[in-house]
Amino acid sequence: MANTSIYKNKETRDVIMKLYDEKLQSCEIEYEDIYVNTKAGNTHIVTTGMPGNPPVIVLHGINAGAPLAIEPIKNLRDDYRIYAIDTIGQTTKSTENRLPINDNSYGEWISEIIDILNIEKATIIGISYGAFLLQKIMSYQPEKVHKGIFVVPSGLVNGSFGTSMKHLTFPLLSFLFTKKEKYLLKFMNAFYTTIDAYSITFQKNVLLGTKMDYRRPPLLQKKDVTRLTAPVYAIFADNDIFFPGEKALKRCKEIFDNFQDSIFLKNTKHIPDQKTYAQIEKQINIWLKES
């Protein structure tokens, strides 16, 4: 498949892949790298946990990659087989091919991966942009979803235009124009609960060294998921500038006939920090064990 690189230069790609490997090693888990060849392109998956355990698929946030998605829930591998899929067209180890967002393309891609992995149905956790991808498989082949768990989900609501312009767009444009870190930190402060050296390096390289995908996921409609019978759960952040939690919860209740439960992470922005990981993992584990 023809493939135009999402990176502006090889140096940026090397730095981001190094950060990817660093994060995966820092999780201190045994894992396997799996590559599956789909119609959309070669897809990389990090899998951990005993083969034969119930499958849990994890879909990461925009450009975040599998390691960042595994990190908060890594102890679930004791009871489950976790498949953290690297989204194609993003700064991951999968193909750099970007798919349309207004049709079934991403749903078909995830469905094909599930078939290749020989999974009948799986619990799927969608984090941020990954929640939009989860919505795609929910609408395309809902029978493959055992349970759906959203974490700070996109695709349900959007934040205020004025707030986004002030706290996201203006600092971002200032950083892209000046390359000054003070503007990068102002931009990141709007959605990172805690900013560390790793995230600064990552964001700087993604913003300056890649051809960013600024397409906004279309909002899910009730008619898109009328065939879904799987239970749905959600974790929201109480200070999410991208996808305000209270609005998102209201829409979940409107859209999903089988919406079961939700929690709010307190004093948390869109990207939670390590202090909340135990709470996230504990709550997801409770939901996974529900019959």
mmCIF file of C-alpha atoms in Angstrom:
data_model
loop_
_atom_site.group_PDB
_atom_site.id
_atom_site.type_symbol
_atom_site.label_atom_id
_atom_site.label_comp_id
_atom_site.label_asym_id
_atom_site.label_seq_id
_atom_site.Cartn_x
_atom_site.Cartn_y
_atom_site.Cartn_z
ATOM 1 C CA MET A 1 0.000 0.000 0.000
ATOM 2 C CA ALA A 2 1.314 3.449 -0.933
ATOM 3 C CA ASN A 3 2.532 5.181 2.153
ATOM 4 C CA THR A 4 3.487 8.816 2.708
ATOM 5 C CA SER A 5 5.452 9.276 5.916
ATOM 6 C CA ILE A 6 3.805 11.172 8.740
ATOM 7 C CA TYR A 7 7.276 12.294 9.883
ATOM 8 C CA LYS A 8 8.986 15.405 8.565
ATOM 9 C CA ASN A 9 12.396 13.809 9.050
ATOM 10 C CA LYS A 10 14.075 10.572 10.138
ATOM 11 C CA GLU A 11 15.490 12.173 13.296
ATOM 12 C CA THR A 12 12.020 12.808 14.708
ATOM 13 C CA ARG A 13 10.932 9.260 13.979
ATOM 14 C CA ASP A 14 14.032 7.898 15.729
ATOM 15 C CA VAL A 15 13.414 10.032 18.830
ATOM 16 C CA ILE A 16 9.724 9.035 19.052
ATOM 17 C CA MET A 17 10.514 5.323 18.596
ATOM 18 C CA LYS A 18 13.161 5.620 21.332
ATOM 19 C CA LEU A 19 10.564 7.202 23.650
ATOM 20 C CA TYR A 20 8.123 4.414 22.744
ATOM 21 C CA ASP A 21 10.676 1.750 23.727
ATOM 22 C CA GLU A 22 11.614 3.608 26.921
ATOM 23 C CA LYS A 23 7.983 3.739 28.049
ATOM 24 C CA LEU A 24 7.431 0.063 27.273
ATOM 25 C CA GLN A 25 10.560 -0.953 29.205
ATOM 26 C CA SER A 26 9.533 1.225 32.153
ATOM 27 C CA CYS A 27 6.325 -0.822 32.497
ATOM 28 C CA GLU A 28 8.555 -3.744 33.609
ATOM 29 C CA ILE A 29 6.318 -6.439 32.134
ATOM 30 C CA GLU A 30 6.848 -9.494 30.002
ATOM 31 C CA TYR A 31 5.355 -8.865 26.589
ATOM 32 C CA GLU A 32 5.349 -9.992 22.977
ATOM 33 C CA ASP A 33 5.444 -7.940 19.797
ATOM 34 C CA ILE A 34 2.877 -9.123 17.252
ATOM 35 C CA TYR A 35 2.559 -7.826 13.702
ATOM 36 C CA VAL A 36 -0.628 -8.525 11.755
ATOM 37 C CA ASN A 37 -1.024 -7.714 8.087
ATOM 38 C CA THR A 38 -4.416 -6.082 7.490
ATOM 39 C CA LYS A 39 -5.943 -4.634 4.329
ATOM 40 C CA ALA A 40 -5.212 -1.186 5.788
ATOM 41 C CA GLY A 41 -1.565 -2.040 6.407
ATOM 42 C CA ASN A 42 0.813 -3.755 8.817
ATOM 43 C CA THR A 43 -0.321 -3.329 12.422
ATOM 44 C CA HIS A 44 1.822 -3.717 15.543
ATOM 45 C CA ILE A 45 0.356 -5.034 18.791
ATOM 46 C CA VAL A 46 1.943 -5.298 22.234
ATOM 47 C CA THR A 47 0.457 -8.278 24.056
ATOM 48 C CA THR A 48 0.948 -9.309 27.672
ATOM 49 C CA GLY A 49 -0.657 -11.797 30.027
ATOM 50 C CA MET A 50 -1.145 -15.547 29.737
ATOM 51 C CA PRO A 51 -2.454 -16.934 26.439
ATOM 52 C CA GLY A 52 -5.871 -18.431 27.074
ATOM 53 C CA ASN A 53 -6.897 -15.724 29.531
ATOM 54 C CA PRO A 54 -9.953 -13.643 28.555
ATOM 55 C CA PRO A 55 -8.927 -11.090 25.893
ATOM 56 C CA VAL A 56 -8.871 -7.345 26.562
ATOM 57 C CA ILE A 57 -8.104 -5.029 23.648
ATOM 58 C CA VAL A 58 -6.765 -1.562 24.400
ATOM 59 C CA LEU A 59 -6.917 1.358 21.949
ATOM 60 C CA HIS A 60 -4.648 4.279 22.851
ATOM 61 C CA GLY A 61 -5.048 8.049 22.571
ATOM 62 C CA ILE A 62 -3.885 10.114 19.590
ATOM 63 C CA ASN A 63 -0.215 9.368 18.841
ATOM 64 C CA ALA A 64 0.247 7.901 22.323
ATOM 65 C CA GLY A 65 1.088 4.318 21.331
ATOM 66 C CA ALA A 66 0.512 1.011 23.057
ATOM 67 C CA PRO A 67 2.982 1.477 25.967
ATOM 68 C CA LEU A 68 1.197 4.559 27.323
ATOM 69 C CA ALA A 69 -2.107 2.695 27.106
ATOM 70 C CA ILE A 70 -0.753 -0.342 28.950
ATOM 71 C CA GLU A 71 0.983 1.608 31.723
ATOM 72 C CA PRO A 72 -2.092 2.447 33.880
ATOM 73 C CA ILE A 73 -3.624 -1.059 33.606
ATOM 74 C CA LYS A 74 -0.575 -3.306 33.365
ATOM 75 C CA ASN A 75 -1.526 -5.439 36.397
ATOM 76 C CA LEU A 76 -4.661 -6.644 34.629
ATOM 77 C CA ARG A 77 -2.317 -8.992 32.766
ATOM 78 C CA ASP A 78 -2.443 -11.296 35.806
ATOM 79 C CA ASP A 79 -6.001 -12.330 34.859
ATOM 80 C CA TYR A 80 -6.386 -11.218 31.241
ATOM 81 C CA ARG A 81 -4.593 -11.386 27.918
ATOM 82 C CA ILE A 82 -4.068 -7.730 26.954
ATOM 83 C CA TYR A 83 -3.699 -6.708 23.318
ATOM 84 C CA ALA A 84 -2.608 -3.060 23.032
ATOM 85 C CA ILE A 85 -3.013 -2.129 19.379
ATOM 86 C CA ASP A 86 -0.815 0.547 17.795
ATOM 87 C CA THR A 87 -3.173 2.709 15.759
ATOM 88 C CA ILE A 88 -2.151 3.036 12.128
ATOM 89 C CA GLY A 89 -1.370 6.498 10.793
ATOM 90 C CA GLN A 90 -0.013 7.692 14.137
ATOM 91 C CA THR A 91 3.398 7.852 15.877
ATOM 92 C CA THR A 92 3.484 4.117 16.578
ATOM 93 C CA LYS A 93 5.096 0.972 15.177
ATOM 94 C CA SER A 94 2.178 0.351 12.809
ATOM 95 C CA THR A 95 1.971 1.495 9.193
ATOM 96 C CA GLU A 96 1.738 5.248 8.671
ATOM 97 C CA ASN A 97 -1.372 4.935 6.504
ATOM 98 C CA ARG A 98 -4.249 7.175 7.680
ATOM 99 C CA LEU A 99 -7.825 6.038 7.108
ATOM 100 C CA PRO A 100 -10.987 8.088 6.533
ATOM 101 C CA ILE A 101 -12.818 8.937 9.769
ATOM 102 C CA ASN A 102 -16.330 9.376 8.385
ATOM 103 C CA ASP A 103 -16.930 5.816 7.195
ATOM 104 C CA ASN A 104 -16.386 2.241 8.450
ATOM 105 C CA SER A 105 -12.667 2.080 7.602
ATOM 106 C CA TYR A 106 -11.411 2.001 11.196
ATOM 107 C CA GLY A 107 -14.162 -0.416 12.224
ATOM 108 C CA GLU A 108 -13.165 -2.762 9.393
ATOM 109 C CA TRP A 109 -9.501 -2.495 10.427
ATOM 110 C CA ILE A 110 -10.225 -3.407 14.076
ATOM 111 C CA SER A 111 -12.616 -6.174 13.050
ATOM 112 C CA GLU A 112 -9.959 -7.711 10.804
ATOM 113 C CA ILE A 113 -7.403 -7.632 13.646
ATOM 114 C CA ILE A 114 -9.858 -9.416 15.962
ATOM 115 C CA ASP A 115 -10.357 -12.116 13.311
ATOM 116 C CA ILE A 116 -6.608 -12.543 12.723
ATOM 117 C CA LEU A 117 -6.053 -12.898 16.479
ATOM 118 C CA ASN A 118 -8.747 -15.606 16.446
ATOM 119 C CA ILE A 119 -10.821 -13.788 19.068
ATOM 120 C CA GLU A 120 -14.583 -14.286 18.965
ATOM 121 C CA LYS A 121 -15.370 -11.231 21.082
ATOM 122 C CA ALA A 122 -13.368 -9.083 23.487
ATOM 123 C CA THR A 123 -13.713 -6.401 26.083
ATOM 124 C CA ILE A 124 -12.369 -3.262 24.406
ATOM 125 C CA ILE A 125 -10.985 -0.270 26.282
ATOM 126 C CA GLY A 126 -10.891 2.959 24.267
ATOM 127 C CA ILE A 127 -8.782 5.802 25.655
ATOM 128 C CA SER A 128 -9.382 9.343 24.331
ATOM 129 C CA TYR A 129 -9.062 8.990 20.519
ATOM 130 C CA GLY A 130 -9.188 5.237 21.087
ATOM 131 C CA ALA A 131 -12.778 5.683 22.305
ATOM 132 C CA PHE A 132 -13.660 6.974 18.831
ATOM 133 C CA LEU A 133 -12.106 3.804 17.369
ATOM 134 C CA LEU A 134 -14.098 1.697 19.842
ATOM 135 C CA GLN A 135 -17.245 3.456 18.645
ATOM 136 C CA LYS A 136 -16.344 2.453 15.077
ATOM 137 C CA ILE A 137 -16.248 -1.276 15.887
ATOM 138 C CA MET A 138 -19.388 -0.876 18.040
ATOM 139 C CA SER A 139 -21.265 0.422 15.019
ATOM 140 C CA TYR A 140 -19.603 -1.795 12.375
ATOM 141 C CA GLN A 141 -19.541 -5.211 14.076
ATOM 142 C CA PRO A 142 -21.026 -4.837 17.566
ATOM 143 C CA GLU A 143 -21.181 -8.606 18.080
ATOM 144 C CA LYS A 144 -17.391 -8.610 18.521
ATOM 145 C CA VAL A 145 -17.608 -6.339 21.593
ATOM 146 C CA HIS A 146 -18.055 -8.215 24.885
ATOM 147 C CA LYS A 147 -17.872 -5.026 26.963
ATOM 148 C CA GLY A 148 -16.983 -1.471 25.992
ATOM 149 C CA ILE A 149 -15.046 0.740 28.379
ATOM 150 C CA PHE A 150 -14.415 4.406 27.586
ATOM 151 C CA VAL A 151 -11.647 6.386 29.289
ATOM 152 C CA VAL A 152 -11.717 10.215 28.848
ATOM 153 C CA PRO A 153 -13.561 9.498 25.583
ATOM 154 C CA SER A 154 -13.585 11.434 22.338
ATOM 155 C CA GLY A 155 -16.429 11.142 19.846
ATOM 156 C CA LEU A 156 -19.242 11.951 22.278
ATOM 157 C CA VAL A 157 -18.933 15.691 22.961
ATOM 158 C CA ASN A 158 -16.482 18.508 22.280
ATOM 159 C CA GLY A 159 -15.251 21.213 24.597
ATOM 160 C CA SER A 160 -16.151 24.894 24.408
ATOM 161 C CA PHE A 161 -14.800 26.692 21.314
ATOM 162 C CA GLY A 162 -13.819 29.795 23.253
ATOM 163 C CA THR A 163 -12.044 27.846 25.994
ATOM 164 C CA SER A 164 -10.201 25.759 23.389
ATOM 165 C CA MET A 165 -9.054 28.845 21.485
ATOM 166 C CA LYS A 166 -7.710 30.511 24.623
ATOM 167 C CA HIS A 167 -6.046 27.552 26.321
ATOM 168 C CA LEU A 168 -5.160 25.276 23.386
ATOM 169 C CA THR A 169 -5.137 26.957 19.976
ATOM 170 C CA PHE A 170 -3.367 30.219 20.847
ATOM 171 C CA PRO A 171 -0.579 28.600 22.932
ATOM 172 C CA LEU A 172 -0.142 25.902 20.262
ATOM 173 C CA LEU A 173 0.161 28.439 17.424
ATOM 174 C CA SER A 174 2.557 30.500 19.537
ATOM 175 C CA PHE A 175 4.738 27.439 20.107
ATOM 176 C CA LEU A 176 4.700 26.361 16.459
ATOM 177 C CA PHE A 177 5.677 29.893 15.405
ATOM 178 C CA THR A 178 8.330 30.662 18.053
ATOM 179 C CA LYS A 179 9.451 27.138 19.137
ATOM 180 C CA LYS A 180 9.627 28.535 22.686
ATOM 181 C CA GLU A 181 9.052 25.976 25.423
ATOM 182 C CA LYS A 182 7.032 28.382 27.579
ATOM 183 C CA TYR A 183 4.225 28.223 25.004
ATOM 184 C CA LEU A 184 4.490 24.444 24.775
ATOM 185 C CA LEU A 185 4.103 24.209 28.562
ATOM 186 C CA LYS A 186 1.117 26.550 28.493
ATOM 187 C CA PHE A 187 -0.490 24.375 25.804
ATOM 188 C CA MET A 188 0.237 21.140 27.680
ATOM 189 C CA ASN A 189 -0.945 22.562 30.991
ATOM 190 C CA ALA A 190 -4.467 22.721 29.566
ATOM 191 C CA PHE A 191 -4.732 18.934 29.310
ATOM 192 C CA TYR A 192 -1.903 17.283 31.269
ATOM 193 C CA THR A 193 -2.670 16.723 34.950
ATOM 194 C CA THR A 194 1.086 16.526 35.598
ATOM 195 C CA ILE A 195 3.783 17.480 33.084
ATOM 196 C CA ASP A 196 7.062 15.561 33.170
ATOM 197 C CA ALA A 197 10.244 15.565 31.074
ATOM 198 C CA TYR A 198 9.091 12.547 29.054
ATOM 199 C CA SER A 199 5.828 14.171 27.980
ATOM 200 C CA ILE A 200 7.569 17.461 27.098
ATOM 201 C CA THR A 201 10.039 15.681 24.818
ATOM 202 C CA PHE A 202 7.259 13.616 23.279
ATOM 203 C CA GLN A 203 4.932 16.548 22.576
ATOM 204 C CA LYS A 204 7.734 18.726 21.234
ATOM 205 C CA ASN A 205 8.755 16.087 18.696
ATOM 206 C CA VAL A 206 5.198 15.230 17.665
ATOM 207 C CA LEU A 207 4.179 18.870 17.191
ATOM 208 C CA LEU A 208 7.311 20.026 15.387
ATOM 209 C CA GLY A 209 8.408 16.873 13.595
ATOM 210 C CA THR A 210 5.236 15.218 12.300
ATOM 211 C CA LYS A 211 2.448 16.064 9.889
ATOM 212 C CA MET A 212 -0.237 16.313 12.551
ATOM 213 C CA ASP A 213 -3.654 14.803 11.984
ATOM 214 C CA TYR A 214 -5.986 17.591 13.091
ATOM 215 C CA ARG A 215 -9.200 15.886 11.965
ATOM 216 C CA ARG A 216 -11.800 15.952 14.722
ATOM 217 C CA PRO A 217 -13.682 12.666 15.227
ATOM 218 C CA PRO A 218 -17.348 12.954 14.223
ATOM 219 C CA LEU A 219 -19.720 12.683 17.163
ATOM 220 C CA LEU A 220 -21.430 9.338 17.696
ATOM 221 C CA GLN A 221 -25.195 9.183 17.137
ATOM 222 C CA LYS A 222 -27.659 6.807 18.777
ATOM 223 C CA LYS A 223 -28.598 5.354 15.371
ATOM 224 C CA ASP A 224 -24.961 4.256 14.914
ATOM 225 C CA VAL A 225 -25.126 1.763 17.781
ATOM 226 C CA THR A 226 -28.694 0.425 17.689
ATOM 227 C CA ARG A 227 -27.365 -3.133 17.200
ATOM 228 C CA LEU A 228 -24.987 -2.966 20.184
ATOM 229 C CA THR A 229 -26.017 -5.184 23.099
ATOM 230 C CA ALA A 230 -22.712 -5.149 25.030
ATOM 231 C CA PRO A 231 -22.627 -3.285 28.359
ATOM 232 C CA VAL A 232 -20.867 0.081 28.261
ATOM 233 C CA TYR A 233 -18.871 1.773 31.035
ATOM 234 C CA ALA A 234 -16.964 5.048 31.214
ATOM 235 C CA ILE A 235 -14.253 6.864 33.147
ATOM 236 C CA PHE A 236 -14.318 10.654 32.889
ATOM 237 C CA ALA A 237 -11.974 13.381 34.117
ATOM 238 C CA ASP A 238 -13.613 16.211 36.052
ATOM 239 C CA ASN A 239 -11.459 18.872 34.356
ATOM 240 C CA ASP A 240 -11.277 17.648 30.746
ATOM 241 C CA ILE A 241 -10.886 20.577 28.345
ATOM 242 C CA PHE A 242 -11.295 18.392 25.261
ATOM 243 C CA PHE A 243 -14.286 16.266 26.231
ATOM 244 C CA PRO A 244 -16.056 17.645 29.338
ATOM 245 C CA GLY A 245 -17.040 14.746 31.576
ATOM 246 C CA GLU A 246 -20.525 15.795 32.674
ATOM 247 C CA LYS A 247 -21.606 16.458 29.082
ATOM 248 C CA ALA A 248 -20.045 13.185 27.933
ATOM 249 C CA LEU A 249 -21.826 11.213 30.677
ATOM 250 C CA LYS A 250 -25.159 12.746 29.660
ATOM 251 C CA ARG A 251 -24.619 11.701 26.043
ATOM 252 C CA CYS A 252 -23.560 8.173 27.056
ATOM 253 C CA LYS A 253 -26.860 7.756 28.874
ATOM 254 C CA GLU A 254 -28.745 9.054 25.824
ATOM 255 C CA ILE A 255 -26.906 6.962 23.245
ATOM 256 C CA PHE A 256 -26.293 3.583 24.880
ATOM 257 C CA ASP A 257 -29.307 1.511 25.938
ATOM 258 C CA ASN A 258 -26.982 -0.716 27.960
ATOM 259 C CA PHE A 259 -24.920 1.981 29.681
ATOM 260 C CA GLN A 260 -24.006 0.520 33.056
ATOM 261 C CA ASP A 261 -21.743 2.653 35.183
ATOM 262 C CA SER A 262 -19.239 5.511 35.296
ATOM 263 C CA ILE A 263 -16.735 7.196 37.595
ATOM 264 C CA PHE A 264 -15.077 10.606 37.619
ATOM 265 C CA LEU A 265 -11.371 11.092 38.261
ATOM 266 C CA LYS A 266 -11.161 14.021 40.655
ATOM 267 C CA ASN A 267 -8.775 16.947 40.115
ATOM 268 C CA THR A 268 -7.800 15.410 36.807
ATOM 269 C CA LYS A 269 -7.329 16.927 33.357
ATOM 270 C CA HIS A 270 -7.681 15.061 30.058
ATOM 271 C CA ILE A 271 -4.428 13.126 30.529
ATOM 272 C CA PRO A 272 -4.465 11.550 34.009
ATOM 273 C CA ASP A 273 -1.239 11.230 35.974
ATOM 274 C CA GLN A 274 0.268 8.273 37.781
ATOM 275 C CA LYS A 275 -1.538 9.091 41.026
ATOM 276 C CA THR A 276 -4.811 8.035 39.387
ATOM 277 C CA TYR A 277 -3.541 4.854 37.714
ATOM 278 C CA ALA A 278 -4.442 2.622 40.657
ATOM 279 C CA GLN A 279 -8.007 3.984 40.673
ATOM 280 C CA ILE A 280 -8.371 3.484 36.907
ATOM 281 C CA GLU A 281 -7.033 -0.060 37.080
ATOM 282 C CA LYS A 282 -9.137 -1.021 40.101
ATOM 283 C CA GLN A 283 -12.358 0.275 38.533
ATOM 284 C CA ILE A 284 -11.744 -1.415 35.184
ATOM 285 C CA ASN A 285 -10.984 -4.667 36.994
ATOM 286 C CA ILE A 286 -14.337 -4.427 38.816
ATOM 287 C CA TRP A 287 -16.165 -3.908 35.520
ATOM 288 C CA LEU A 288 -14.282 -6.743 33.820
ATOM 289 C CA LYS A 289 -15.371 -9.140 36.557
ATOM 290 C CA GLU A 290 -19.057 -8.200 36.348
ATOM 291 C CA SER A 291 -21.116 -10.936 34.686
#
